[in-house]
CSV table of C-alpha atoms in Angstrom, one decimal:
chain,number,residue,atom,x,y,z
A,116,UNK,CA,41.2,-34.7,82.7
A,117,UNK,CA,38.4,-33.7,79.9
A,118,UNK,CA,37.6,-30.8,78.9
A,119,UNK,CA,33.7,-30.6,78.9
A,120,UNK,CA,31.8,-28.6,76.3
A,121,UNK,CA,30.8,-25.5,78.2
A,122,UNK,CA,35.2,-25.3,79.1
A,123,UNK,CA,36.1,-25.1,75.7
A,124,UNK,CA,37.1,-21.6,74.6
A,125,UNK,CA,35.0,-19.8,71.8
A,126,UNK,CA,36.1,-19.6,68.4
A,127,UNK,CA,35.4,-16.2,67.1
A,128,UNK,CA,34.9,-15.3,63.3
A,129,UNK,CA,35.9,-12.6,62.2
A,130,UNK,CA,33.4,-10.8,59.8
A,131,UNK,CA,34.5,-8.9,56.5
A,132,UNK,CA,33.3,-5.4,56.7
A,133,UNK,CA,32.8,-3.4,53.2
A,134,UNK,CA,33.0,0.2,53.4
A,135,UNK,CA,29.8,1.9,52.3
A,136,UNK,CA,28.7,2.0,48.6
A,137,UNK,CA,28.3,5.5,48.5
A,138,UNK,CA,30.4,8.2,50.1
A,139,UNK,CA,30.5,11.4,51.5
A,140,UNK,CA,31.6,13.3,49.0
A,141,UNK,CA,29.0,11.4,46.2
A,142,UNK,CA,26.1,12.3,48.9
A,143,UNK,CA,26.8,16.1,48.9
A,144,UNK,CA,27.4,15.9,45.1
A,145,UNK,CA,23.4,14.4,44.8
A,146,UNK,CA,22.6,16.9,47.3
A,147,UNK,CA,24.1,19.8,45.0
A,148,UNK,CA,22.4,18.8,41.8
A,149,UNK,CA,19.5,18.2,43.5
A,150,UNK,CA,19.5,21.9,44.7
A,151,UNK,CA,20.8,23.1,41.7
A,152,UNK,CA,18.2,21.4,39.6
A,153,UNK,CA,15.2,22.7,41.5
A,154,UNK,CA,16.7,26.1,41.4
A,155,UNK,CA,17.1,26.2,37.8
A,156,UNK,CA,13.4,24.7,37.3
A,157,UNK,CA,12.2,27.4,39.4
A,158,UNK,CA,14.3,30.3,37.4
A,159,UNK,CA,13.7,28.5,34.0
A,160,UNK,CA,10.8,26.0,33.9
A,161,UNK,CA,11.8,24.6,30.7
A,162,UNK,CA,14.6,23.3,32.3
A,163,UNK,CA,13.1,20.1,33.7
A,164,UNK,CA,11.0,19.4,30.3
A,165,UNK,CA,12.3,16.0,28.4
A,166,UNK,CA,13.7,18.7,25.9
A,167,UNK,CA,15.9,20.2,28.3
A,168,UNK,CA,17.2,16.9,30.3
A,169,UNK,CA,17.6,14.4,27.5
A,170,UNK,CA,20.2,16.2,25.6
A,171,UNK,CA,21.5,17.0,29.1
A,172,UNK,CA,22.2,13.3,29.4
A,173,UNK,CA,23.7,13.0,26.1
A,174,UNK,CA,26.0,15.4,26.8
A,175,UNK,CA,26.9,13.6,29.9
A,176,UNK,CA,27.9,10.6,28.8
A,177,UNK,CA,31.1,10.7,26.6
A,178,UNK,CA,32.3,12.8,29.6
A,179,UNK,CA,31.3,10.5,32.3
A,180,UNK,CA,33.1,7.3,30.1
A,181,UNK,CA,36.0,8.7,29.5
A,182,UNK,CA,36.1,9.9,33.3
A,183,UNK,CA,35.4,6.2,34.6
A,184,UNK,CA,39.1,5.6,32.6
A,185,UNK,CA,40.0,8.4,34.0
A,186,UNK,CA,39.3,8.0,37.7
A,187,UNK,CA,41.4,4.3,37.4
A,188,UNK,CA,44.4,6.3,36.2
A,189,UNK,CA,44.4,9.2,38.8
A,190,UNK,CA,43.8,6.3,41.3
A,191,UNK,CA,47.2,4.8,40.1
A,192,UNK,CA,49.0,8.2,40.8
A,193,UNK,CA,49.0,9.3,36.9
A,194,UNK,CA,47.0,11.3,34.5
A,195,UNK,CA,46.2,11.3,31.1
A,196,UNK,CA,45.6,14.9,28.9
A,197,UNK,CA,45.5,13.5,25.7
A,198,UNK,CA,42.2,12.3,25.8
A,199,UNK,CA,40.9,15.6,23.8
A,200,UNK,CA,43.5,15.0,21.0
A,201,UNK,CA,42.5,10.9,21.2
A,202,UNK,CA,38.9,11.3,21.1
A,203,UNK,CA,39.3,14.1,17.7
A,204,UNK,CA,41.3,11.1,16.3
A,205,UNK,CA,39.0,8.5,16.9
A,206,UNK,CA,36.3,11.0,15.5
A,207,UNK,CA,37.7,11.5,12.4
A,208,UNK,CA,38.9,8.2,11.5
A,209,UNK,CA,35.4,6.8,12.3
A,210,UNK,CA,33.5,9.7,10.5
A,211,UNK,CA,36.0,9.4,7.4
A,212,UNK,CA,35.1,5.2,7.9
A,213,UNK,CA,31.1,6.1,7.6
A,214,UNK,CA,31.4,8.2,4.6
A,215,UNK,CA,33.5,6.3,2.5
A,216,UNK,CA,32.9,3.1,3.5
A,217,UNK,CA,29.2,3.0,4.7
A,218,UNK,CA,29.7,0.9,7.1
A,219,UNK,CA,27.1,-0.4,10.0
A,220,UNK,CA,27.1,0.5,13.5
A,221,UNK,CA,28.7,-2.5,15.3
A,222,UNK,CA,31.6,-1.9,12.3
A,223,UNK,CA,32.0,1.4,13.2
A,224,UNK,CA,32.0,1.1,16.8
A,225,UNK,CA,34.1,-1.4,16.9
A,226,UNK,CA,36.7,0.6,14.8
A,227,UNK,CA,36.9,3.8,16.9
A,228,UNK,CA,37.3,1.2,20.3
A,229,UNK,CA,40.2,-0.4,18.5
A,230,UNK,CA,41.6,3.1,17.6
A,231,UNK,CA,41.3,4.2,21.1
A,232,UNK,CA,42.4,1.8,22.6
A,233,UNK,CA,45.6,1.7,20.4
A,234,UNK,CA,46.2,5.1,21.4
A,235,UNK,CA,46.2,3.8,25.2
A,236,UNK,CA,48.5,1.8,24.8
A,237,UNK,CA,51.4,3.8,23.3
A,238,UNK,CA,50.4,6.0,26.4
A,239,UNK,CA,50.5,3.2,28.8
A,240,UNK,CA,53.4,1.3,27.5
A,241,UNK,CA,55.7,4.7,27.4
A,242,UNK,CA,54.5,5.9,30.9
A,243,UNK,CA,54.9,1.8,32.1
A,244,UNK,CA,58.0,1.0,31.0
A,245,UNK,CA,59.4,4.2,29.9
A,246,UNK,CA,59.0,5.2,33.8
A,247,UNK,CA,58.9,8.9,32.9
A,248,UNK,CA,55.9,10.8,34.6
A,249,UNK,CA,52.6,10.3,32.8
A,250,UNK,CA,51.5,14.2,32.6
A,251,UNK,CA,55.0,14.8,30.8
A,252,UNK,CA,54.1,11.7,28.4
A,253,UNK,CA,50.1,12.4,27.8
A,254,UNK,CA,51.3,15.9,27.2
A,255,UNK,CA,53.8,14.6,24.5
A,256,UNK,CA,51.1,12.3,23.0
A,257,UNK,CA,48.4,14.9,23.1
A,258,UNK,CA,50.2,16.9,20.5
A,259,UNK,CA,51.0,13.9,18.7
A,260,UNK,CA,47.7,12.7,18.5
A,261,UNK,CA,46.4,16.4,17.6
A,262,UNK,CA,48.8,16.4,14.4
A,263,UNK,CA,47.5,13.1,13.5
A,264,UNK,CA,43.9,13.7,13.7
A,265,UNK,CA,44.9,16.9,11.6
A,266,UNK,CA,46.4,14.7,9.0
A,267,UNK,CA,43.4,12.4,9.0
A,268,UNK,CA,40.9,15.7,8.6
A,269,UNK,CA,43.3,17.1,5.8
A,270,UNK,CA,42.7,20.5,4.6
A,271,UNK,CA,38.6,21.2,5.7
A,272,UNK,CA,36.0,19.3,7.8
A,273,UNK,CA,34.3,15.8,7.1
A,274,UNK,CA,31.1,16.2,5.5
A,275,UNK,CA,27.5,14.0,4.8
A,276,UNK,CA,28.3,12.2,7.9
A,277,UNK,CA,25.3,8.9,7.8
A,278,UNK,CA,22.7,8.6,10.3
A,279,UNK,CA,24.5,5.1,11.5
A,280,UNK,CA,25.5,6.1,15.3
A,281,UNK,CA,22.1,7.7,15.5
A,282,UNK,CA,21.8,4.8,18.2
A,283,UNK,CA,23.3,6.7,20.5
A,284,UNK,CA,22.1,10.2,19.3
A,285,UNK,CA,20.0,13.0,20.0
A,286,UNK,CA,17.2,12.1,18.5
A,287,UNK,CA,14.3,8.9,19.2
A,288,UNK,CA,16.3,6.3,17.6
A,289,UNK,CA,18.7,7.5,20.1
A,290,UNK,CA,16.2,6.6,23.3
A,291,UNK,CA,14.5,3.7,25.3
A,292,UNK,CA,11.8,4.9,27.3
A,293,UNK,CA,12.7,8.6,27.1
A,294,UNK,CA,16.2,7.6,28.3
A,295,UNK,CA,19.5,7.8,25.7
A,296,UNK,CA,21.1,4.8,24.8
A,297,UNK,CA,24.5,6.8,25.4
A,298,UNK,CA,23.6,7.1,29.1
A,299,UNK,CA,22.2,4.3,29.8
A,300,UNK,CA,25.7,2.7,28.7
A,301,UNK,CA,27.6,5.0,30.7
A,302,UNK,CA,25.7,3.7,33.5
A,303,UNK,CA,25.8,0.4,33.0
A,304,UNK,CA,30.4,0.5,32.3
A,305,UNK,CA,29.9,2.7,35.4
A,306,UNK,CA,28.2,0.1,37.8
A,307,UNK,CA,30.4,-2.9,36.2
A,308,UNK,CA,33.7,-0.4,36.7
A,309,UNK,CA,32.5,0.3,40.2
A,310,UNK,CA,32.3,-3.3,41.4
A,311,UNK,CA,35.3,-4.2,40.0
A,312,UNK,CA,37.2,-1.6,41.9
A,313,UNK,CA,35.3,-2.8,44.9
A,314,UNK,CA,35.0,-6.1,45.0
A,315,UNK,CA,37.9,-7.7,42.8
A,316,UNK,CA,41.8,-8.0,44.0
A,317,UNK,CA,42.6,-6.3,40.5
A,318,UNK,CA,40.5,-3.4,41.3
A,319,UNK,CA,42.1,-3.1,44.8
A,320,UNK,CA,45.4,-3.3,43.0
A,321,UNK,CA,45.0,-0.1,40.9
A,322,UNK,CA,44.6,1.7,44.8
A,323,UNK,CA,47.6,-0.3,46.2
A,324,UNK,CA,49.6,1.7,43.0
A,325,UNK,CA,48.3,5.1,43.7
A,326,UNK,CA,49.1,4.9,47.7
A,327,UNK,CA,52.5,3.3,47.5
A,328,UNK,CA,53.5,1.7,43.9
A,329,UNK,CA,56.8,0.3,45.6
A,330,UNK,CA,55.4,-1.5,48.6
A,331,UNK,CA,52.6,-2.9,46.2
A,332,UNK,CA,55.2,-4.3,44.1
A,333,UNK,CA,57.0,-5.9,46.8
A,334,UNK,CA,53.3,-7.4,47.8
A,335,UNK,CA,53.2,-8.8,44.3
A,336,UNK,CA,51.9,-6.6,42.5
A,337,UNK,CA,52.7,-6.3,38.4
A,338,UNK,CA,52.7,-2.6,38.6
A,339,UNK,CA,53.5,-2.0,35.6
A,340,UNK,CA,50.8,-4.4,34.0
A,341,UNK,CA,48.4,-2.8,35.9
A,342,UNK,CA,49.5,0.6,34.6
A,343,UNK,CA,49.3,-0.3,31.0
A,344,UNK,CA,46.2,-1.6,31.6
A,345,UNK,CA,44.6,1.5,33.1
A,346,UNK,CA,45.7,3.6,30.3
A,347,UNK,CA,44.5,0.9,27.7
A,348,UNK,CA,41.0,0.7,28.9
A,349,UNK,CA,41.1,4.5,29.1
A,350,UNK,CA,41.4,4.2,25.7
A,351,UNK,CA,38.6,2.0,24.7
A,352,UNK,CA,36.5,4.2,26.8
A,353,UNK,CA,37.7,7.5,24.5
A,354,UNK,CA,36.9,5.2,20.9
A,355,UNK,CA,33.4,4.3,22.7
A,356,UNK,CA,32.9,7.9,23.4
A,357,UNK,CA,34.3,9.3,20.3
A,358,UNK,CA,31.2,7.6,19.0
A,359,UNK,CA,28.8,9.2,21.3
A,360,UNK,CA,30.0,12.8,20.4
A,361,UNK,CA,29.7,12.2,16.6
A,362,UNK,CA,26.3,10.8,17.2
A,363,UNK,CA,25.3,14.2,19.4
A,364,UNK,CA,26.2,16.3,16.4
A,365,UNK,CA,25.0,17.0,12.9
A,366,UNK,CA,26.2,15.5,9.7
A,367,UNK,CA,29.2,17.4,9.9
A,368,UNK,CA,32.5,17.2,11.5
A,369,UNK,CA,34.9,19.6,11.8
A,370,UNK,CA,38.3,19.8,13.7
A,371,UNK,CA,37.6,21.5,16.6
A,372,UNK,CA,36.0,18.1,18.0
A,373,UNK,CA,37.4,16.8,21.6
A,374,UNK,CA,38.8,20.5,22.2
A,375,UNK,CA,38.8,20.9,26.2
A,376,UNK,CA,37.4,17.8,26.3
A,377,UNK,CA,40.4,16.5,28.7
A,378,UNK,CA,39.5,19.7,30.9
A,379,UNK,CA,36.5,18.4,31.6
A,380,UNK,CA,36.9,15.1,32.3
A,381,UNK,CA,39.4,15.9,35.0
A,382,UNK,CA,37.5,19.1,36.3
A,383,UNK,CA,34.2,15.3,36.8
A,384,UNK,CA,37.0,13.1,38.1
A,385,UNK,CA,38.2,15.9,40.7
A,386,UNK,CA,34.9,16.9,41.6
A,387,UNK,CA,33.8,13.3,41.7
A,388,UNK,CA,36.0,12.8,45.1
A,389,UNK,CA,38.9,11.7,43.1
A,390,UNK,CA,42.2,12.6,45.0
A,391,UNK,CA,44.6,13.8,42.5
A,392,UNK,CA,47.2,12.6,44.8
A,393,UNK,CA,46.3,8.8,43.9
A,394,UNK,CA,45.2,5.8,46.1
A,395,UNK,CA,41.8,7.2,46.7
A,396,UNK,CA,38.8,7.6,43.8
A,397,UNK,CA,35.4,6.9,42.9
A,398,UNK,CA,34.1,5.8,39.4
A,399,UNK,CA,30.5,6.9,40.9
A,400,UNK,CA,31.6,10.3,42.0
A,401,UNK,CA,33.5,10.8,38.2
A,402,UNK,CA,29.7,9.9,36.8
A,403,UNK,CA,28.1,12.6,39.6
A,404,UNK,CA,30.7,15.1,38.6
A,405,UNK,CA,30.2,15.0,35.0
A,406,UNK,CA,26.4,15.5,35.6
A,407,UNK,CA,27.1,18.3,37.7
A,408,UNK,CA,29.8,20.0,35.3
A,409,UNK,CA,27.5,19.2,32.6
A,410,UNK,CA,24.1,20.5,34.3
A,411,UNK,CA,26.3,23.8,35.3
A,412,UNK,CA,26.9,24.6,31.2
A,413,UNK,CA,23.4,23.5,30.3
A,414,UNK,CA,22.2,26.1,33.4
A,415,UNK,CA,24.4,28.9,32.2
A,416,UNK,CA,23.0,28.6,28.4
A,417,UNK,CA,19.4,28.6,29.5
A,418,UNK,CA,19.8,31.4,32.0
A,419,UNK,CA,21.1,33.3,29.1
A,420,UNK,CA,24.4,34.3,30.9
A,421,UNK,CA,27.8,34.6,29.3
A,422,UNK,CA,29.4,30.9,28.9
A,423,UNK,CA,32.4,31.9,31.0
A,424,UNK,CA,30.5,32.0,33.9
A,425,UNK,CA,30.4,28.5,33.1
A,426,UNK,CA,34.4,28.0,33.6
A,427,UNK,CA,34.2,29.8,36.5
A,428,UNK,CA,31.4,28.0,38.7
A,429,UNK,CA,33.5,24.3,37.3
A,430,UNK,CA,36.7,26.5,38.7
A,431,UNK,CA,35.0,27.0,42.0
A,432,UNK,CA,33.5,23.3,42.6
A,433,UNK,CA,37.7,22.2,41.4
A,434,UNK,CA,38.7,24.1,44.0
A,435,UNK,CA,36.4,23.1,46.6
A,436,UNK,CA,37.1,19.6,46.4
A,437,UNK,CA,41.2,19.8,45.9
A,438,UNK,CA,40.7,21.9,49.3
A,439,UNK,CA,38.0,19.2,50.9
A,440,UNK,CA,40.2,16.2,49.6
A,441,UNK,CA,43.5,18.3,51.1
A,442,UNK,CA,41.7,18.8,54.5
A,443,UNK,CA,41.1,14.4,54.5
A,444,UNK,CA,44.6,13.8,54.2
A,445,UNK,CA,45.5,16.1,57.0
A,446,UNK,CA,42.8,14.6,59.2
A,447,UNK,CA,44.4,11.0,58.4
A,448,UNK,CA,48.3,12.5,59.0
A,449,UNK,CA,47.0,13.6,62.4
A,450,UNK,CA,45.9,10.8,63.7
């Protein structure tokens, strides 16, 4: 007997479904700057002049870079504090490079990257294959880093520093239509980090790590390839930076450079929606953290109040999104 046309069961496809670009927590974080923003232009007009929000951005951006490295190594269930101590060593050595050497900008560049991201790797291959955990590790390599950038400063600071990373300065060399080079880089390593988390099976490997690093191996997973790389290009993203913070400065270096830099970064990450707890992050939300961390100190100087206050608003926002991110993963064990 046939089976006519109209008898035949359907075949259903089954559609892929992306989550949303944008989350929650990266909608409430617009929504807070936003507010914040229009609060501090109407208590301090200057504020929202092009003096007031380039510089603003400037500062942004080495933050916001390292934290997009940052954000794929919390994601994998580590953490890396030596980031301060790496970015003072990538400083120096580059500095050192541009006074003695005269080198261009692509030279220079390309040096503190390399540095950088030589400094990832001892991190990654010891936390990798050393399998000890990474804040023990960074901590190690923080100090070690610290001495070395020491040794590479010797006895004072690094002086007559050339205008040659003024690309990514302060200044108009340092802009394309009233926007800084330095952020509009950020953004773009942002977006490109974004969709790779997003849409490749690497990027959805570094998640895999973070929720369950065992069961991802036994999926297939190199684990610990993927670890090294995440602390590599964490790396490469403090020599990149290291280059934006000389450029933000004057002529002169001295060796107080990345100090509490690593604070920050994690205080952007966290705020950014970031679950400290791994398997969960956002490289957007680091980017919207570091703006808001970032437009915090720039209120707080303007206002003319006391730069602790400062520490203590960052505190607050830390605190409110541990607490919001804790509340999630009691909402998911419940159900």
């Amino acid at each position: 007997m046939s089976v006519t046309t109209a008898e035949k069961p359907a075949v259903r496809t089954k559609q892929r479904v992306l989550p949303s670009p944008v989350t929650g927590q990266e909608i409430v974080l617009v929504g807070v700057i936003a507010l914040l923003w229009v609060a501090l232009w109407i208590s301090t007009p200057a504020f929202m002049t092009a003096g007031s929000i380039q510089p603003l951005l400037v500062a942004t951006a080495p933050v916001a870079l390292v934290g997009v490295g940052m954000t794929i190594v919390i994601i994998t269930g580590g953490i890396d504090v030596s980031v301060g101590a790496a970015i003072m060593v990538c400083s120096v050595l580059t500095a050192k490079l541009l006074v003695n050497a005269e080198v261009n900008l692509a030279v220079a560049v390309l040096v503190s990257v390399a540095a950088g991201g030589a400094l990832g790797l001892v991190n990654g291959v010891l936390i990798a294959y050393g399998r000890v955990h990474a804040i023990i590790i960074t901590f190690g390599t923080a100090n070690l880093f610290l001495f070395l950038g020491l040794q590479i400063f010797g006895s004072g600071t690094v002086n007559g520093i050339p205008a040659t990373l003024a690309f990514f300065g302060r200044g108009p060399d340092g802009r394309t239509l009233g926007i800084p080079h330095a952020f509009l880089i950020t953004l773009l390593l942002t977006a490109a980090a974004w969709w790779y988390l997003r849409h490749t099976a690497g990027g959805r490997h570094f998640f895999a790590i973070g929720g369950d690093a065992q069961a991802a191996r036994l999926a297939g997973v190199r684990v610990q390839r993927r670890v090294l790389l995440a602390y590599v290009l964490t790396g490469l993203l403090v020599g990149l930076a290291s280059c934006f913070v000389i450029a933000q400065g004057t002529s002169t270096l001295d060796q107080s450079v990345g100090s509490g830099k690593e604070l920050a970064v994690i205080a952007a990450v966290v705020i950014g929606g970031t679950s400290i707890m791994g398997g969960r992050g956002s490289v957007l939300g680091t980017l919207l953290g570091a703006l808001l961390v970032q437009s915090v100190a720039s209120g707080v100087t303007q206002l003319g109040w006391s730069s602790q206050l400062s520490d203590l608003f960052v505190g607050i926002f830390i605190i409110v999104a541990v607490g919001a991110d804790l509340l999630r993963a009691r909402a998911r064990r419940s159900r």
